[in-house]
Amino acid sequence: MPESLYKNAVSQLKEVAKLLKLSKKEVDYLSKPERFHKNTLRVKMDNGAIRQFKAFRSQHNSARGPYKGGIRFHPQVSQDEVMALSMWMSWKTAVVGIPYGGGKGGVVVDPGELSVGELERLSRTYAGWAGKFIGPWTDVPAPDVNTDSQVMAWMVDEIEKTQTSKTQKLQVNPRATFTGKPLEIGGSQGREEATGLGGFYTLEKLTHHSSLVTRNSTIAVQGIGNVGYWFAKFVSDGGYKVVAISDSKGGVYNPKGIDLEKVMEHKKKTGSVLGLYHELTNQELITLNVDVLVPAALENVITGENAKDVKAKVIIELANGPVAPKADEILLRRKILSVPDVLANAGGVTVSYFEWVQNLSGYYWEKQEVFEKLKIIMDRAFAEMWHVHLDKPRLSLRMCAYINAVSKVVSVMRVLGRI
Ligand code: NAD
């Protein structure tokens, strides 16, 4: 039986609730999504057969604004997972102080088995169903695991076709229903770099506030995809030394520093980062002797088993959920600072928010403006978390970020009279 993510999310909430002295009513309210939608989607395959797919959308909390969160296409998607992820989105949007709540959606499917046409029909069917309860002022989905800007474009098109009434069109730009769109249909400049750049801003703040990181610190990045690449690029340009990087096939290590562009060129030609420097496995990368470890690929890579062997002084969680709950306890005991995903990778959702603002106002910003505005938000979010950390140094940074987030959500709910 796989570990229940939802149970983990609720037990984290209860821990925070104890510290904040929340009432039972408040905890009960926040433990469950406000609304949960599920359906069986029927999609025509290329061979003419109709296939059924389970689909979900969890709307956890809307006190601070419309629900916000991605739609993932994956065989392991479940109600449990979608509910947990929607709760974590409520905390993430509150951590960075953007006016959204938390939501998450998913379809149980291995998209690798679908043709492009089948994927398009599945995406359109999901949007046609979800169109009843998503929209710019209710719930704003985005890409997630195995969904991308093309999937968002199909969903936008479907929503635009179905919401044909004149009032709907006059009221608001229907494209603001989704973020993570291609630039041509209202995507934001800088969205591609946003999550890695947000991680870099976080590292800069740590360098300023903590003696554990300096500009001479060595850094290992697991996963050189969108997030890992941009993070590595910004930190290398910023003068830090990236000494190890990896992809799904393994990693490379050079204590003198990795030439990122050379490795990326090599990966383009050969399909992996292997070959240019000393090679190591992804497990070895986690326990490498570096100052900063940056998991930027998968969840649960730092576990109850390997956390005792981590040598880094600081972890920056750019992937979602890379540190398992059991590892959290060990890292805390060993005084390794782990900057939680809800802050470290929130650059992505923040620029998604910028995209929505631009769509609603019809005024589009230059990339530089996006980067500057992102820095203001990430710096403020870091300062708020650090403030709690200085006050409660025995807590993990994750708990500090959650305390800040949950108290923001609860205070809005109290003002609104919802609890
Ligand atoms: P991506 O698909 O672009 O890149 C993933 C990278 O991880 C690839 O380089 C892949 O080779 C590598 N990888 C796969 N399996 C691996 C393994 N076993 N060991 C090491 N590396 C492995 O994905 P991404 O958009 O960069 O997302 C990475 C993580 O960041 C995910 O956890 C995602 O949920 C999270 N995240 C992404 C964003 C975003 O804006 N893209 C925002 C917030 C969080």
XYZ file of C-alpha atoms and ligand atoms in Angstrom:
463
model
C 0.000 0.000 0.000
C 1.688 3.281 -1.010
C 2.113 5.946 1.637
C -0.900 8.292 1.723
C 0.220 11.768 0.676
C -3.069 13.135 1.924
C -2.477 11.665 5.405
C 0.971 13.302 5.385
C -0.544 16.629 4.399
C -3.178 16.426 7.149
C -0.640 15.449 9.803
C 1.570 18.413 8.806
C -1.485 20.667 9.063
C -2.260 19.311 12.549
C 1.298 19.998 13.678
C 1.035 23.601 12.497
C -2.458 23.930 13.980
C -1.100 22.954 17.388
C 1.559 25.655 17.216
C -0.975 28.241 16.025
C -3.606 27.035 18.517
C -6.257 26.666 15.825
C -9.710 25.423 16.825
C -10.892 21.926 15.915
C -13.445 23.491 13.563
C -10.691 25.351 11.735
C -8.535 22.251 11.415
C -11.491 20.174 10.207
C -12.292 22.783 7.575
C -8.719 22.977 6.292
C -8.223 19.200 6.348
C -10.595 18.671 3.431
C -10.946 20.315 0.053
C -13.879 22.732 -0.167
C -14.966 20.904 -3.310
C -13.833 17.741 -4.999
C -14.851 16.860 -8.558
C -14.389 13.519 -10.240
C -15.568 12.057 -13.477
C -14.931 9.322 -15.981
C -13.916 10.893 -19.271
C -14.809 9.047 -22.469
C -12.331 9.660 -25.280
C -12.274 8.304 -28.824
C -9.001 6.521 -29.635
C -7.430 6.525 -33.111
C -8.801 3.017 -33.772
C -12.361 4.207 -33.158
C -12.725 2.575 -29.735
C -13.897 4.642 -26.742
C -11.529 4.578 -23.752
C -12.418 5.737 -20.263
C -10.136 7.795 -18.035
C -10.637 8.739 -14.386
C -10.315 12.495 -13.895
C -10.141 14.653 -10.767
C -10.071 18.287 -9.688
C -9.612 19.148 -6.030
C -10.438 22.691 -4.870
C -8.908 22.977 -1.432
C -9.288 26.568 -0.308
C -10.452 29.782 -1.960
C -10.277 32.232 0.956
C -7.311 34.121 -0.530
C -8.464 33.950 -4.173
C -9.303 31.533 -6.988
C -8.051 27.960 -6.625
C -4.681 27.545 -8.356
C -2.784 24.419 -9.316
C -1.695 22.170 -12.143
C -3.328 19.299 -13.989
C -1.171 16.174 -14.162
C -1.499 13.224 -16.526
C 0.041 10.151 -14.884
C -0.880 6.499 -14.276
C -0.396 6.937 -10.505
C -2.747 9.916 -10.164
C -5.308 9.235 -7.414
C -7.912 11.066 -5.374
C -5.566 10.882 -2.372
C -2.668 12.468 -4.266
C -4.752 15.219 -5.878
C -6.288 16.168 -2.506
C -2.870 16.400 -0.841
C -1.351 18.404 -3.676
C -4.274 20.855 -3.636
C -3.716 21.487 0.094
C 0.000 22.090 -0.492
C -0.932 24.564 -3.242
C -3.009 26.552 -0.716
C 0.112 26.830 1.436
C 2.399 27.589 -1.513
C 0.296 30.499 -2.824
C 0.057 31.842 0.735
C 3.823 31.490 1.312
C 4.526 33.773 -1.647
C 1.515 35.956 -0.855
C -0.154 35.797 -4.266
C -3.948 36.142 -4.268
C -4.890 32.534 -4.921
C -6.064 29.503 -3.039
C -5.036 25.931 -3.745
C -6.251 23.431 -6.312
C -4.953 20.446 -8.265
C -6.233 18.224 -11.043
C -5.256 15.000 -12.684
C -6.115 12.213 -15.071
C -5.127 8.578 -14.582
C -3.284 7.972 -17.850
C 0.132 7.168 -19.238
C 0.360 9.873 -21.908
C 3.291 8.029 -23.491
C 0.754 5.468 -24.743
C -1.353 8.094 -26.524
C -0.919 9.555 -29.997
C -0.849 13.354 -30.273
C -4.443 13.290 -31.505
C -5.570 11.136 -28.566
C -3.752 13.427 -26.117
C -5.471 16.441 -27.664
C -8.913 14.809 -27.408
C -8.261 13.824 -23.776
C -7.149 17.386 -22.928
C -10.203 18.883 -24.625
C -12.549 16.429 -22.895
C -11.028 17.315 -19.502
C -11.459 21.040 -20.192
C -15.006 20.536 -21.492
C -15.909 18.825 -18.212
C -13.912 21.136 -15.894
C -15.225 24.252 -17.691
C -18.236 24.144 -15.381
C -16.158 24.819 -12.279
C -12.940 26.500 -13.447
C -12.483 30.057 -14.733
C -10.397 33.193 -14.192
C -12.192 34.088 -10.954
C -12.882 30.573 -9.674
C -10.077 28.132 -10.440
C -7.004 28.645 -12.621
C -5.212 25.421 -13.677
C -1.686 25.176 -15.146
C 0.657 22.488 -16.526
C 2.012 19.840 -14.173
C 3.636 16.412 -14.595
C 3.274 15.349 -18.273
C 1.191 18.344 -19.301
C 2.678 21.382 -21.017
C 1.866 24.637 -22.774
C 0.420 22.731 -25.763
C -2.030 20.910 -23.478
C -2.999 24.289 -21.993
C -3.542 25.691 -25.501
C -5.975 22.862 -26.376
C -7.794 23.400 -23.090
C -8.032 27.160 -23.708
C -9.452 26.534 -27.164
C -12.049 24.144 -25.769
C -13.123 26.620 -23.076
C -13.346 29.438 -25.644
C -15.560 27.295 -27.860
C -17.901 26.250 -25.090
C -18.191 29.602 -23.297
C -19.868 31.337 -26.161
C -22.413 33.571 -24.450
C -21.839 37.256 -25.008
C -21.870 38.089 -21.296
C -19.191 35.510 -20.582
C -17.016 36.982 -23.346
C -17.558 40.576 -22.271
C -16.845 39.945 -18.620
C -13.389 38.506 -18.722
C -10.700 37.112 -20.999
C -11.385 33.331 -21.033
C -7.676 32.700 -21.697
C -7.035 33.764 -18.099
C -8.640 30.436 -17.100
C -5.259 28.722 -17.633
C -1.650 29.727 -17.093
C 1.499 28.195 -18.541
C 0.183 28.935 -22.030
C 2.324 29.466 -25.133
C 3.403 33.102 -25.588
C 1.257 33.427 -28.732
C -1.958 33.043 -26.746
C -1.096 35.071 -23.680
C 1.708 33.204 -21.897
C 4.135 35.339 -19.898
C 7.681 36.232 -20.730
C 10.026 34.581 -18.233
C 7.752 31.650 -17.324
C 10.328 29.176 -18.618
C 13.078 30.529 -16.358
C 10.787 31.358 -13.415
C 11.159 28.327 -11.148
C 14.944 28.068 -11.511
C 15.305 31.825 -11.091
C 13.121 31.781 -7.980
C 15.444 29.081 -6.597
C 18.443 31.300 -7.342
C 16.846 34.258 -5.527
C 16.297 31.924 -2.560
C 19.960 30.893 -2.582
C 20.995 34.556 -2.672
C 18.885 35.285 0.402
C 20.437 32.332 2.233
C 23.906 33.585 1.342
C 22.959 36.904 2.875
C 21.315 35.541 6.044
C 23.099 32.288 6.850
C 26.773 31.490 7.345
C 26.133 28.044 5.825
C 26.279 29.393 2.247
C 28.781 31.719 0.609
C 29.625 32.587 -2.977
C 32.358 29.961 -2.818
C 29.875 27.241 -1.946
C 29.817 24.126 -4.083
C 26.471 23.003 -5.505
C 25.096 19.703 -6.838
C 21.918 19.747 -8.944
C 19.929 16.559 -9.470
C 17.907 16.784 -12.695
C 18.982 19.174 -15.397
C 15.524 19.662 -16.924
C 13.670 22.954 -17.113
C 13.985 23.838 -13.434
C 17.450 22.389 -12.793
C 18.987 23.895 -15.923
C 17.805 27.450 -15.270
C 18.783 27.235 -11.616
C 22.273 25.986 -12.551
C 22.582 28.699 -15.192
C 21.600 31.560 -12.877
C 23.814 30.345 -10.021
C 26.819 29.783 -12.322
C 26.338 33.258 -13.834
C 25.996 34.555 -10.265
C 29.464 33.257 -9.355
C 28.614 30.064 -7.427
C 30.303 26.797 -8.336
C 28.112 23.998 -9.710
C 30.245 20.873 -9.327
C 27.720 18.117 -10.149
C 24.635 17.736 -12.318
C 22.570 14.772 -13.450
C 19.685 13.554 -15.554
C 17.699 10.314 -15.500
C 20.720 8.343 -16.826
C 23.168 9.489 -14.126
C 25.390 12.402 -13.222
C 28.791 14.011 -13.662
C 31.105 15.576 -11.096
C 34.029 17.962 -11.339
C 35.286 19.539 -8.104
C 36.698 22.436 -10.157
C 33.242 23.221 -11.569
C 31.044 22.098 -14.440
C 30.915 23.971 -17.736
C 27.135 23.970 -18.003
C 26.763 24.984 -21.645
C 29.354 22.403 -22.709
C 27.441 19.680 -20.863
C 24.105 20.795 -22.326
C 25.596 20.757 -25.835
C 26.922 17.247 -25.145
C 23.497 16.152 -23.818
C 21.846 17.465 -26.974
C 24.157 15.330 -29.097
C 24.275 12.150 -26.996
C 21.036 12.223 -24.990
C 22.709 12.363 -21.589
C 25.144 14.376 -19.474
C 27.460 11.376 -19.115
C 30.876 11.386 -20.735
C 32.594 14.706 -20.102
C 33.559 14.442 -16.446
C 33.836 11.869 -13.655
C 30.569 9.911 -13.598
C 28.366 9.154 -10.613
C 24.916 7.711 -9.954
C 21.930 9.752 -8.846
C 22.164 8.072 -5.423
C 25.822 9.100 -5.120
C 24.948 12.672 -6.066
C 22.579 12.919 -3.077
C 25.395 12.097 -0.629
C 28.146 14.008 -2.439
C 30.475 16.204 -0.397
C 29.065 19.601 -1.435
C 27.740 22.629 0.435
C 24.370 22.865 -1.297
C 22.281 19.999 -2.633
C 19.481 20.830 -5.065
C 17.040 18.044 -5.921
C 15.314 19.317 -9.065
C 13.820 16.164 -10.573
C 11.721 13.740 -8.551
C 9.857 13.428 -5.277
C 11.145 11.359 -2.306
C 14.826 11.215 -3.317
C 16.062 12.112 0.165
C 14.681 9.365 2.348
C 14.788 7.885 5.850
C 17.638 5.683 4.549
C 19.986 8.158 2.860
C 19.304 11.334 4.939
C 21.963 10.319 7.478
C 24.574 10.286 4.688
C 23.776 13.695 3.185
C 26.877 15.860 3.503
C 25.473 19.138 2.214
C 24.750 21.826 4.793
C 21.826 23.191 2.846
C 19.158 21.643 0.607
C 17.071 23.705 -1.785
C 13.966 21.764 -2.763
C 13.313 22.701 -6.356
C 11.414 19.493 -7.155
C 8.058 18.959 -5.495
C 8.336 16.785 -2.393
C 11.974 15.617 -2.820
C 12.442 15.181 0.943
C 10.355 12.377 2.474
C 8.770 13.095 5.907
C 11.119 10.614 7.644
C 14.123 12.371 6.112
C 12.813 15.729 7.327
C 13.236 14.611 10.959
C 16.771 13.330 10.344
C 17.877 16.482 8.518
C 16.498 18.651 11.291
C 18.360 16.618 13.906
C 21.556 16.902 11.857
C 21.047 20.698 11.533
C 20.908 20.550 7.745
C 18.778 23.442 6.498
C 16.230 22.360 3.920
C 14.449 25.207 2.139
C 11.003 23.727 1.462
C 9.491 23.324 -1.993
C 6.546 25.575 -1.110
C 9.008 28.460 -1.104
C 12.008 27.308 -3.152
C 10.072 26.360 -6.301
C 7.288 28.941 -5.991
C 8.817 31.090 -8.746
C 6.759 29.086 -11.241
C 3.375 29.724 -9.707
C 4.345 33.348 -9.095
C 5.010 33.973 -12.783
C 1.785 32.058 -13.517
C 0.104 34.701 -11.373
C 1.831 37.397 -13.461
C 0.493 35.707 -16.602
C -3.064 35.842 -15.222
C -2.650 39.521 -14.256
C -1.382 40.327 -17.770
C -4.274 38.416 -19.381
C -6.844 40.229 -17.243
C -5.366 43.675 -17.880
C -4.373 43.132 -21.514
C -0.983 44.731 -20.821
C 2.099 42.560 -21.341
C 5.438 42.967 -19.576
C 9.017 42.620 -20.755
C 11.062 39.718 -19.374
C 13.185 42.043 -17.235
C 10.060 43.381 -15.554
C 8.879 39.845 -14.821
C 12.256 38.962 -13.279
C 12.289 42.098 -11.111
C 8.754 41.562 -9.860
C 9.547 37.899 -9.151
C 12.526 38.930 -7.034
C 10.387 41.239 -4.906
C 7.926 38.431 -4.179
C 10.532 35.704 -3.540
C 12.573 37.989 -1.269
C 9.530 38.938 0.761
C 8.437 35.301 1.092
C 11.925 34.289 2.215
C 12.029 37.115 4.768
C 8.687 36.028 6.235
C 9.834 32.415 6.572
C 13.195 33.486 8.022
C 11.451 35.702 10.557
C 9.580 32.648 11.918
C 12.845 30.643 11.805
C 14.668 33.198 13.968
C 11.805 33.098 16.427
C 11.535 29.281 16.433
C 14.986 27.960 15.480
C 14.145 24.386 16.504
C 11.519 24.023 13.788
C 12.280 22.943 10.253
C 12.083 25.665 7.602
C 9.120 23.713 6.182
C 7.222 24.192 9.431
C 8.222 27.872 9.497
C 6.846 28.365 5.979
C 3.661 26.451 6.851
C 3.101 28.496 10.007
C 3.266 31.641 7.923
C 1.014 30.185 5.199
C -1.654 28.594 7.387
C -1.973 31.697 9.550
C -2.501 33.818 6.415
C -5.249 31.495 5.158
C -6.937 31.284 8.555
C -6.869 35.024 9.128
C -8.639 35.633 5.786
C -11.195 32.943 6.598
C -11.887 34.554 9.956
C -12.292 38.020 8.413
C -14.695 36.586 5.842
C -16.620 34.847 8.617
C -16.162 31.453 6.992
C -14.992 29.850 10.231
P 11.668 18.305 -16.615
O 10.936 17.136 -17.145
O 11.960 19.453 -17.506
O 13.079 17.839 -16.026
C 13.234 16.759 -15.172
C 14.705 16.368 -15.182
O 14.886 15.337 -14.222
C 15.211 15.821 -16.516
O 16.488 16.340 -16.759
C 15.302 14.327 -16.270
O 16.325 13.710 -17.041
C 15.654 14.309 -14.812
N 15.341 13.038 -14.161
C 14.324 12.182 -14.401
N 14.430 11.097 -13.613
C 15.533 11.286 -12.863
C 16.184 10.518 -11.874
N 15.729 9.334 -11.507
N 17.287 11.046 -11.295
C 17.766 12.247 -11.683
N 17.210 12.983 -12.624
C 16.105 12.521 -13.202
O 10.825 18.759 -15.325
P 10.868 20.161 -14.589
O 9.767 21.011 -15.110
O 12.251 20.670 -14.562
O 10.412 19.738 -13.108
C 11.312 19.155 -12.201
C 10.698 19.139 -10.815
O 10.369 20.462 -10.419
C 9.401 18.338 -10.666
O 9.358 17.800 -9.364
C 8.329 19.404 -10.790
O 7.116 18.999 -10.155
C 9.006 20.526 -10.041
N 8.461 21.852 -10.352
C 8.522 22.329 -11.623
C 8.046 23.598 -11.885
C 8.169 24.182 -13.264
O 7.951 25.374 -13.395
N 8.551 23.423 -14.273
C 7.489 24.375 -10.869
C 7.448 23.872 -9.566
C 7.941 22.600 -9.328
